[in-house]
């Protein structure tokens, strides 16, 4: 059983996902700072000399990329090296010249993708630019926006949406560097004062903000923005690839509400989407804005040679398949690269891991270099973020350790090395993170430290797949009623809904009917006696919606003095902040003293941080509807709607690092119900008999297959294992057959089940290979164990699962 909510050692990241257990800490380092310094300088003597970095500290003269790679090879850590050759630039002229005020901002020549995108935008065609990191995507919209400001009888306006404040600040600097007197750009976010917001509404023609501010701050008060909206020429949506699942579905409705208001004020803005390389970017972009979008994907920008080293941490327990912590290996790699004279950016999967790795790197370096290492993540004060960003741009930092907060397109030149602490979950994110180095087209090196889960170990055993696999598609589910209905409430508050609004939302009639039945909307005739749906709920509907969650609201996490620590989705509260849970926020561990689901409040107190907790859950699943069915080998696969009832019945207290179970406690919490989308495999009794799996071994076989399948699922769709849940049943109530369910972890579904159904043949084959490739005997975190299993990873039978999958795929393997 792999519940959608998992371990209770967690951070308040965007996805609300629990941090993996047993992450490396500085105390786990197998070497000291002195050891690594001496060893590095001894190795560097052959190169001789020293160089002074920007902060004035003296480090060894940088080794060549080849010498650096050789160090990894000598230590036995290198399992694959991929050399990506340099690429020359390809140029193209614009179809017609830009106005003189704008033309002076042009670089010497435009790359092919820049010229094509600009030509399309100037013709009023919405586009998505999906090219590599540092390919100059921003220029594609900066020039048309500048032309909009200086041309015509009225100055056009533009609205730019960024997923992070750092990106918006970076782009603001870029607009200011254009030096166009008539262009008045401003950021409009949570850091802006009331005076700054008033000035923006009255004076700015280029506003840089984020989806939350558009939803909460601009659209509810669109009357104050009337002049801006009626002159709106361009809407830019940056980092399209992060708009997936629930967040992307929310943003799609926010953008449709924006387009609807623009139509009311007489404007028809052209949409510009910028994205890392993803599958079918034009499909996602069209889903988000509700209109056709043309893809520009032929990258004409140059890039320097890049070498990517895939590093596997050493095995420390062969019987259980446990390896050295990826965090320890990351600390080691970053330290060595810094000591070589390189500027490094390292990526970690959680806030807590970011802090720990940064501290470990600093302790492993000489004092004069330790001060040039900084962590960076969301949750810092605005002044702290700006300080670190300025140090990065100036070159005074030697290393920054970050979450995905700096994965996105902040322009940082001079970095020549990246280290990834584990595969980031998608091919798209991997290339984004790798692309942070070498942005000045210099030669660069990237190190991917393999984690111990199924996906990382798949790529260790199939390294070519890591570099040759096409990027995954990104999906949203615009029809999800749990998200659609609240946004229609917002739309009706902004202006009464009418039949004409079907241009923005399919299924409008049904959604309005649901809102009327729930007393959120009321139907009344307008002056022409045509029906209109008006807001009839309590207060303003906007505050009820969090763009990062599906529905149900949030639980406040407060300390014993009633100070707010953080929040967690109500649907996940029972598993993340149950009584006794260890909760991690901004690197600080807290112990949950009490959870009141009615008051939506969890009370916490400081914890020593030596332990973590894993919830134990009981899950029941009911099939509500079967949409479609197909054969996958000798199994039958279904796609449809299910009801998942989850009850947290207890938890285990475990020691960090060793994962030793220190205590097992019972809990009595109310069940949580989830209606969502799911796929489920069914096997006939005849196939089970043919495979040789005895009845006592069948639950372990199904459970192990379920865990492995969920772990490898992100290979086929952009999702996180924390976004989905699973249930394995020896005799499913609806059919009496052995079954494995993999369900979307959000109410109504986010589109993951549909992609899993489409990729089922490849997915099942890859699941079998994960089990076959792993060298452990009884199952380990690299194949069948899951860090979020609500049943404590019991029972699991790796070999029976492999036999079941092989026989399903027509490759008989008796058990």
PDB file of N, CA, C and O in Angstrom, residues 350-411:
ATOM      1  N   UNK A 350      14.593  19.020  -1.150  1.00  0.00           N
ATOM      2  CA  UNK A 350      13.773  19.583  -0.082  1.00  0.00           C
ATOM      3  C   UNK A 350      14.521  20.724   0.590  1.00  0.00           C
ATOM      4  O   UNK A 350      15.745  20.856   0.459  1.00  0.00           O
ATOM      5  N   UNK A 351      13.785  21.532   1.330  1.00  0.00           N
ATOM      6  CA  UNK A 351      14.397  22.642   2.054  1.00  0.00           C
ATOM      7  C   UNK A 351      15.379  22.131   3.108  1.00  0.00           C
ATOM      8  O   UNK A 351      16.481  22.663   3.256  1.00  0.00           O
ATOM      9  N   UNK A 352      14.944  21.094   3.847  1.00  0.00           N
ATOM     10  CA  UNK A 352      15.807  20.580   4.911  1.00  0.00           C
ATOM     11  C   UNK A 352      17.104  20.032   4.340  1.00  0.00           C
ATOM     12  O   UNK A 352      18.188  20.280   4.881  1.00  0.00           O
ATOM     13  N   UNK A 353      17.018  19.296   3.247  1.00  0.00           N
ATOM     14  CA  UNK A 353      18.214  18.725   2.638  1.00  0.00           C
ATOM     15  C   UNK A 353      19.130  19.830   2.113  1.00  0.00           C
ATOM     16  O   UNK A 353      20.358  19.737   2.206  1.00  0.00           O
ATOM     17  N   UNK A 354      18.538  20.896   1.589  1.00  0.00           N
ATOM     18  CA  UNK A 354      19.331  22.031   1.111  1.00  0.00           C
ATOM     19  C   UNK A 354      20.170  22.617   2.239  1.00  0.00           C
ATOM     20  O   UNK A 354      21.376  22.867   2.082  1.00  0.00           O
ATOM     21  N   UNK A 355      19.545  22.836   3.385  1.00  0.00           N
ATOM     22  CA  UNK A 355      20.267  23.411   4.522  1.00  0.00           C
ATOM     23  C   UNK A 355      21.379  22.471   4.991  1.00  0.00           C
ATOM     24  O   UNK A 355      22.490  22.912   5.308  1.00  0.00           O
ATOM     25  N   UNK A 356      21.093  21.179   5.052  1.00  0.00           N
ATOM     26  CA  UNK A 356      22.070  20.226   5.566  1.00  0.00           C
ATOM     27  C   UNK A 356      23.260  20.084   4.620  1.00  0.00           C
ATOM     28  O   UNK A 356      24.404  20.011   5.053  1.00  0.00           O
ATOM     29  N   UNK A 357      22.991  20.022   3.328  1.00  0.00           N
ATOM     30  CA  UNK A 357      24.086  19.899   2.365  1.00  0.00           C
ATOM     31  C   UNK A 357      24.942  21.157   2.377  1.00  0.00           C
ATOM     32  O   UNK A 357      26.178  21.092   2.356  1.00  0.00           O
ATOM     33  N   UNK A 358      24.317  22.336   2.406  1.00  0.00           N
ATOM     34  CA  UNK A 358      25.088  23.586   2.440  1.00  0.00           C
ATOM     35  C   UNK A 358      25.984  23.632   3.668  1.00  0.00           C
ATOM     36  O   UNK A 358      27.154  24.020   3.595  1.00  0.00           O
ATOM     37  N   UNK A 359      25.432  23.241   4.829  1.00  0.00           N
ATOM     38  CA  UNK A 359      26.237  23.234   6.049  1.00  0.00           C
ATOM     39  C   UNK A 359      27.368  22.219   5.952  1.00  0.00           C
ATOM     40  O   UNK A 359      28.503  22.491   6.382  1.00  0.00           O
ATOM     41  N   UNK A 360      27.098  21.058   5.362  1.00  0.00           N
ATOM     42  CA  UNK A 360      28.137  20.047   5.208  1.00  0.00           C
ATOM     43  C   UNK A 360      29.255  20.501   4.285  1.00  0.00           C
ATOM     44  O   UNK A 360      30.435  20.249   4.549  1.00  0.00           O
ATOM     45  N   UNK A 361      28.901  21.179   3.190  1.00  0.00           N
ATOM     46  CA  UNK A 361      29.923  21.692   2.269  1.00  0.00           C
ATOM     47  C   UNK A 361      30.788  22.731   2.977  1.00  0.00           C
ATOM     48  O   UNK A 361      32.024  22.711   2.874  1.00  0.00           O
ATOM     49  N   UNK A 362      30.146  23.653   3.707  1.00  0.00           N
ATOM     50  CA  UNK A 362      30.902  24.695   4.402  1.00  0.00           C
ATOM     51  C   UNK A 362      31.875  24.097   5.409  1.00  0.00           C
ATOM     52  O   UNK A 362      33.022  24.547   5.534  1.00  0.00           O
ATOM     53  N   UNK A 363      31.453  23.053   6.140  1.00  0.00           N
ATOM     54  CA  UNK A 363      32.332  22.428   7.121  1.00  0.00           C
ATOM     55  C   UNK A 363      33.463  21.645   6.463  1.00  0.00           C
ATOM     56  O   UNK A 363      34.479  21.384   7.118  1.00  0.00           O
ATOM     57  N   UNK A 364      33.292  21.292   5.198  1.00  0.00           N
ATOM     58  CA  UNK A 364      34.308  20.500   4.514  1.00  0.00           C
ATOM     59  C   UNK A 364      35.353  21.368   3.809  1.00  0.00           C
ATOM     60  O   UNK A 364      36.284  20.839   3.213  1.00  0.00           O
ATOM     61  N   UNK A 365      35.183  22.680   3.853  1.00  0.00           N
ATOM     62  CA  UNK A 365      36.084  23.588   3.143  1.00  0.00           C
ATOM     63  C   UNK A 365      36.926  24.396   4.121  1.00  0.00           C
ATOM     64  O   UNK A 365      36.548  24.573   5.281  1.00  0.00           O
ATOM     65  N   UNK A 366      38.065  24.914   3.668  1.00  0.00           N
ATOM     66  CA  UNK A 366      38.841  25.838   4.502  1.00  0.00           C
ATOM     67  C   UNK A 366      37.998  27.074   4.848  1.00  0.00           C
ATOM     68  O   UNK A 366      37.057  27.418   4.137  1.00  0.00           O
ATOM     69  N   UNK A 367      38.338  27.740   5.923  1.00  0.00           N
ATOM     70  CA  UNK A 367      37.536  28.862   6.397  1.00  0.00           C
ATOM     71  C   UNK A 367      37.351  29.930   5.335  1.00  0.00           C
ATOM     72  O   UNK A 367      36.276  30.525   5.208  1.00  0.00           O
ATOM     73  N   UNK A 368      38.406  30.188   4.548  1.00  0.00           N
ATOM     74  CA  UNK A 368      38.316  31.275   3.575  1.00  0.00           C
ATOM     75  C   UNK A 368      37.347  30.953   2.439  1.00  0.00           C
ATOM     76  O   UNK A 368      36.880  31.850   1.744  1.00  0.00           O
ATOM     77  N   UNK A 369      37.032  29.665   2.240  1.00  0.00           N
ATOM     78  CA  UNK A 369      36.066  29.284   1.216  1.00  0.00           C
ATOM     79  C   UNK A 369      34.688  29.005   1.796  1.00  0.00           C
ATOM     80  O   UNK A 369      33.681  29.137   1.109  1.00  0.00           O
ATOM     81  N   UNK A 370      34.648  28.613   3.058  1.00  0.00           N
ATOM     82  CA  UNK A 370      33.365  28.257   3.677  1.00  0.00           C
ATOM     83  C   UNK A 370      32.392  29.425   3.667  1.00  0.00           C
ATOM     84  O   UNK A 370      31.175  29.240   3.533  1.00  0.00           O
ATOM     85  N   UNK A 371      32.924  30.654   3.815  1.00  0.00           N
ATOM     86  CA  UNK A 371      32.053  31.824   3.832  1.00  0.00           C
ATOM     87  C   UNK A 371      31.450  32.125   2.467  1.00  0.00           C
ATOM     88  O   UNK A 371      30.556  32.975   2.359  1.00  0.00           O
ATOM     89  N   UNK A 372      31.931  31.473   1.426  1.00  0.00           N
ATOM     90  CA  UNK A 372      31.432  31.704   0.069  1.00  0.00           C
ATOM     91  C   UNK A 372      30.469  30.610  -0.370  1.00  0.00           C
ATOM     92  O   UNK A 372      30.251  30.392  -1.552  1.00  0.00           O
ATOM     93  N   UNK A 373      29.886  29.906   0.610  1.00  0.00           N
ATOM     94  CA  UNK A 373      28.891  28.861   0.347  1.00  0.00           C
ATOM     95  C   UNK A 373      27.581  29.290   0.998  1.00  0.00           C
ATOM     96  O   UNK A 373      27.547  29.638   2.176  1.00  0.00           O
ATOM     97  N   UNK A 374      26.491  29.281   0.216  1.00  0.00           N
ATOM     98  CA  UNK A 374      25.209  29.722   0.766  1.00  0.00           C
ATOM     99  C   UNK A 374      24.090  28.770   0.340  1.00  0.00           C
ATOM    100  O   UNK A 374      24.075  28.296  -0.791  1.00  0.00           O
ATOM    101  N   UNK A 375      23.127  28.522   1.236  1.00  0.00           N
ATOM    102  CA  UNK A 375      21.895  27.842   0.814  1.00  0.00           C
ATOM    103  C   UNK A 375      20.910  28.868   0.258  1.00  0.00           C
ATOM    104  O   UNK A 375      20.968  30.058   0.601  1.00  0.00           O
ATOM    105  N   UNK A 376      19.983  28.428  -0.581  1.00  0.00           N
ATOM    106  CA  UNK A 376      18.958  29.310  -1.138  1.00  0.00           C
ATOM    107  C   UNK A 376      17.697  28.475  -1.345  1.00  0.00           C
ATOM    108  O   UNK A 376      17.740  27.401  -1.942  1.00  0.00           O
ATOM    109  N   UNK A 377      16.593  28.956  -0.836  1.00  0.00           N
ATOM    110  CA  UNK A 377      15.323  28.241  -0.977  1.00  0.00           C
ATOM    111  C   UNK A 377      14.182  29.196  -0.695  1.00  0.00           C
ATOM    112  O   UNK A 377      14.396  30.327  -0.225  1.00  0.00           O
ATOM    113  N   UNK A 378      12.965  28.747  -1.004  1.00  0.00           N
ATOM    114  CA  UNK A 378      11.798  29.546  -0.638  1.00  0.00           C
ATOM    115  C   UNK A 378      11.668  29.571   0.876  1.00  0.00           C
ATOM    116  O   UNK A 378      12.186  28.701   1.574  1.00  0.00           O
ATOM    117  N   UNK A 379      10.974  30.559   1.390  1.00  0.00           N
ATOM    118  CA  UNK A 379      10.817  30.696   2.833  1.00  0.00           C
ATOM    119  C   UNK A 379      11.731  31.735   3.439  1.00  0.00           C
ATOM    120  O   UNK A 379      11.530  32.147   4.586  1.00  0.00           O
ATOM    121  N   UNK A 380      12.760  32.189   2.693  1.00  0.00           N
ATOM    122  CA  UNK A 380      13.626  33.253   3.202  1.00  0.00           C
ATOM    123  C   UNK A 380      12.913  34.599   3.078  1.00  0.00           C
ATOM    124  O   UNK A 380      12.017  34.786   2.244  1.00  0.00           O
ATOM    125  N   UNK A 381      13.339  35.545   3.880  1.00  0.00           N
ATOM    126  CA  UNK A 381      12.827  36.901   3.766  1.00  0.00           C
ATOM    127  C   UNK A 381      13.259  37.492   2.436  1.00  0.00           C
ATOM    128  O   UNK A 381      14.271  37.100   1.849  1.00  0.00           O
ATOM    129  N   UNK A 382      12.485  38.475   1.967  1.00  0.00           N
ATOM    130  CA  UNK A 382      12.789  39.082   0.663  1.00  0.00           C
ATOM    131  C   UNK A 382      14.203  39.641   0.633  1.00  0.00           C
ATOM    132  O   UNK A 382      14.932  39.470  -0.357  1.00  0.00           O
ATOM    133  N   UNK A 383      14.619  40.299   1.708  1.00  0.00           N
ATOM    134  CA  UNK A 383      15.957  40.890   1.751  1.00  0.00           C
ATOM    135  C   UNK A 383      17.040  39.812   1.668  1.00  0.00           C
ATOM    136  O   UNK A 383      18.084  40.007   1.024  1.00  0.00           O
ATOM    137  N   UNK A 384      16.789  38.661   2.313  1.00  0.00           N
ATOM    138  CA  UNK A 384      17.760  37.569   2.267  1.00  0.00           C
ATOM    139  C   UNK A 384      17.884  37.015   0.853  1.00  0.00           C
ATOM    140  O   UNK A 384      18.988  36.731   0.371  1.00  0.00           O
ATOM    141  N   UNK A 385      16.736  36.847   0.182  1.00  0.00           N
ATOM    142  CA  UNK A 385      16.773  36.340  -1.193  1.00  0.00           C
ATOM    143  C   UNK A 385      17.520  37.301  -2.109  1.00  0.00           C
ATOM    144  O   UNK A 385      18.357  36.888  -2.920  1.00  0.00           O
ATOM    145  N   UNK A 386      17.219  38.578  -1.984  1.00  0.00           N
ATOM    146  CA  UNK A 386      17.871  39.570  -2.858  1.00  0.00           C
ATOM    147  C   UNK A 386      19.390  39.591  -2.623  1.00  0.00           C
ATOM    148  O   UNK A 386      20.167  39.724  -3.568  1.00  0.00           O
ATOM    149  N   UNK A 387      19.800  39.433  -1.365  1.00  0.00           N
ATOM    150  CA  UNK A 387      21.231  39.446  -1.044  1.00  0.00           C
ATOM    151  C   UNK A 387      21.946  38.271  -1.715  1.00  0.00           C
ATOM    152  O   UNK A 387      23.011  38.446  -2.322  1.00  0.00           O
ATOM    153  N   UNK A 388      21.363  37.090  -1.602  1.00  0.00           N
ATOM    154  CA  UNK A 388      21.993  35.911  -2.201  1.00  0.00           C
ATOM    155  C   UNK A 388      21.996  36.027  -3.718  1.00  0.00           C
ATOM    156  O   UNK A 388      22.997  35.695  -4.384  1.00  0.00           O
ATOM    157  N   UNK A 389      20.885  36.504  -4.305  1.00  0.00           N
ATOM    158  CA  UNK A 389      20.826  36.667  -5.755  1.00  0.00           C
ATOM    159  C   UNK A 389      21.904  37.647  -6.235  1.00  0.00           C
ATOM    160  O   UNK A 389      22.561  37.417  -7.265  1.00  0.00           O
ATOM    161  N   UNK A 390      22.107  38.727  -5.492  1.00  0.00           N
ATOM    162  CA  UNK A 390      23.127  39.715  -5.868  1.00  0.00           C
ATOM    163  C   UNK A 390      24.524  39.099  -5.772  1.00  0.00           C
ATOM    164  O   UNK A 390      25.384  39.358  -6.631  1.00  0.00           O
ATOM    165  N   UNK A 391      24.768  38.295  -4.750  1.00  0.00           N
ATOM    166  CA  UNK A 391      26.072  37.638  -4.614  1.00  0.00           C
ATOM    167  C   UNK A 391      26.309  36.658  -5.744  1.00  0.00           C
ATOM    168  O   UNK A 391      27.444  36.516  -6.225  1.00  0.00           O
ATOM    169  N   UNK A 392      25.258  35.982  -6.187  1.00  0.00           N
ATOM    170  CA  UNK A 392      25.398  35.051  -7.313  1.00  0.00           C
ATOM    171  C   UNK A 392      25.753  35.799  -8.588  1.00  0.00           C
ATOM    172  O   UNK A 392      26.657  35.413  -9.327  1.00  0.00           O
ATOM    173  N   UNK A 393      25.019  36.888  -8.840  1.00  0.00           N
ATOM    174  CA  UNK A 393      25.251  37.652 -10.063  1.00  0.00           C
ATOM    175  C   UNK A 393      26.645  38.267 -10.056  1.00  0.00           C
ATOM    176  O   UNK A 393      27.338  38.299 -11.082  1.00  0.00           O
ATOM    177  N   UNK A 394      27.104  38.732  -8.896  1.00  0.00           N
ATOM    178  CA  UNK A 394      28.424  39.379  -8.816  1.00  0.00           C
ATOM    179  C   UNK A 394      29.570  38.383  -8.895  1.00  0.00           C
ATOM    180  O   UNK A 394      30.709  38.761  -9.191  1.00  0.00           O
ATOM    181  N   UNK A 395      29.296  37.115  -8.613  1.00  0.00           N
ATOM    182  CA  UNK A 395      30.353  36.108  -8.653  1.00  0.00           C
ATOM    183  C   UNK A 395      31.077  35.923  -7.339  1.00  0.00           C
ATOM    184  O   UNK A 395      32.081  35.201  -7.283  1.00  0.00           O
ATOM    185  N   UNK A 396      30.601  36.545  -6.259  1.00  0.00           N
ATOM    186  CA  UNK A 396      31.316  36.444  -4.988  1.00  0.00           C
ATOM    187  C   UNK A 396      31.097  35.096  -4.302  1.00  0.00           C
ATOM    188  O   UNK A 396      31.865  34.726  -3.410  1.00  0.00           O
ATOM    189  N   UNK A 397      30.050  34.359  -4.686  1.00  0.00           N
ATOM    190  CA  UNK A 397      29.828  33.042  -4.108  1.00  0.00           C
ATOM    191  C   UNK A 397      30.576  31.977  -4.911  1.00  0.00           C
ATOM    192  O   UNK A 397      30.626  32.031  -6.137  1.00  0.00           O
ATOM    193  N   UNK A 398      31.127  31.000  -4.189  1.00  0.00           N
ATOM    194  CA  UNK A 398      31.778  29.868  -4.859  1.00  0.00           C
ATOM    195  C   UNK A 398      30.808  28.716  -5.044  1.00  0.00           C
ATOM    196  O   UNK A 398      30.965  27.893  -5.949  1.00  0.00           O
ATOM    197  N   UNK A 399      29.785  28.602  -4.173  1.00  0.00           N
ATOM    198  CA  UNK A 399      28.804  27.534  -4.292  1.00  0.00           C
ATOM    199  C   UNK A 399      27.496  27.984  -3.683  1.00  0.00           C
ATOM    200  O   UNK A 399      27.479  28.671  -2.662  1.00  0.00           O
ATOM    201  N   UNK A 400      26.411  27.591  -4.319  1.00  0.00           N
ATOM    202  CA  UNK A 400      25.080  27.800  -3.757  1.00  0.00           C
ATOM    203  C   UNK A 400      24.356  26.460  -3.809  1.00  0.00           C
ATOM    204  O   UNK A 400      24.419  25.748  -4.804  1.00  0.00           O
ATOM    205  N   UNK A 401      23.727  26.111  -2.703  1.00  0.00           N
ATOM    206  CA  UNK A 401      22.942  24.883  -2.615  1.00  0.00           C
ATOM    207  C   UNK A 401      21.482  25.289  -2.535  1.00  0.00           C
ATOM    208  O   UNK A 401      21.106  26.094  -1.679  1.00  0.00           O
ATOM    209  N   UNK A 402      20.655  24.743  -3.419  1.00  0.00           N
ATOM    210  CA  UNK A 402      19.305  25.267  -3.565  1.00  0.00           C
ATOM    211  C   UNK A 402      18.297  24.158  -3.804  1.00  0.00           C
ATOM    212  O   UNK A 402      18.655  23.030  -4.165  1.00  0.00           O
ATOM    213  N   UNK A 403      17.042  24.489  -3.596  1.00  0.00           N
ATOM    214  CA  UNK A 403      15.945  23.646  -4.057  1.00  0.00           C
ATOM    215  C   UNK A 403      15.672  24.010  -5.517  1.00  0.00           C
ATOM    216  O   UNK A 403      16.486  24.672  -6.159  1.00  0.00           O
ATOM    217  N   UNK A 404      14.517  23.646  -6.009  1.00  0.00           N
ATOM    218  CA  UNK A 404      14.176  24.010  -7.386  1.00  0.00           C
ATOM    219  C   UNK A 404      13.951  25.506  -7.547  1.00  0.00           C
ATOM    220  O   UNK A 404      13.695  25.975  -8.652  1.00  0.00           O
ATOM    221  N   UNK A 405      14.055  26.279  -6.452  1.00  0.00           N
ATOM    222  CA  UNK A 405      13.851  27.728  -6.522  1.00  0.00           C
ATOM    223  C   UNK A 405      14.795  28.384  -7.518  1.00  0.00           C
ATOM    224  O   UNK A 405      14.471  29.405  -8.110  1.00  0.00           O
ATOM    225  N   UNK A 406      15.999  27.832  -7.717  1.00  0.00           N
ATOM    226  CA  UNK A 406      16.939  28.387  -8.695  1.00  0.00           C
ATOM    227  C   UNK A 406      17.091  27.486  -9.915  1.00  0.00           C
ATOM    228  O   UNK A 406      17.971  27.695 -10.725  1.00  0.00           O
ATOM    229  N   UNK A 407      16.209  26.460 -10.017  1.00  0.00           N
ATOM    230  CA  UNK A 407      16.207  25.646 -11.231  1.00  0.00           C
ATOM    231  C   UNK A 407      15.718  26.462 -12.406  1.00  0.00           C
ATOM    232  O   UNK A 407      16.105  26.245 -13.543  1.00  0.00           O
ATOM    233  N   UNK A 408      14.854  27.428 -12.111  1.00  0.00           N
ATOM    234  CA  UNK A 408      14.193  28.183 -13.158  1.00  0.00           C
ATOM    235  C   UNK A 408      15.129  29.258 -13.694  1.00  0.00           C
ATOM    236  O   UNK A 408      16.269  29.369 -13.287  1.00  0.00           O
ATOM    237  N   UNK A 409      14.606  30.088 -14.608  1.00  0.00           N
ATOM    238  CA  UNK A 409      15.473  30.841 -15.488  1.00  0.00           C
ATOM    239  C   UNK A 409      16.166  32.072 -14.979  1.00  0.00           C
ATOM    240  O   UNK A 409      16.358  33.003 -15.753  1.00  0.00           O
ATOM    241  N   UNK A 410      16.501  32.187 -13.707  1.00  0.00           N
ATOM    242  CA  UNK A 410      17.290  33.329 -13.243  1.00  0.00           C
ATOM    243  C   UNK A 410      18.633  33.317 -13.957  1.00  0.00           C
ATOM    244  O   UNK A 410      19.312  32.295 -14.005  1.00  0.00           O
ATOM    245  N   UNK A 411      19.006  34.464 -14.510  1.00  0.00           N
ATOM    246  CA  UNK A 411      20.212  34.527 -15.332  1.00  0.00           C
ATOM    247  C   UNK A 411      21.439  34.675 -14.445  1.00  0.00           C
ATOM    248  O   UNK A 411      21.681  35.728 -13.861  1.00  0.00           O
TER     249      UNK A 411
END
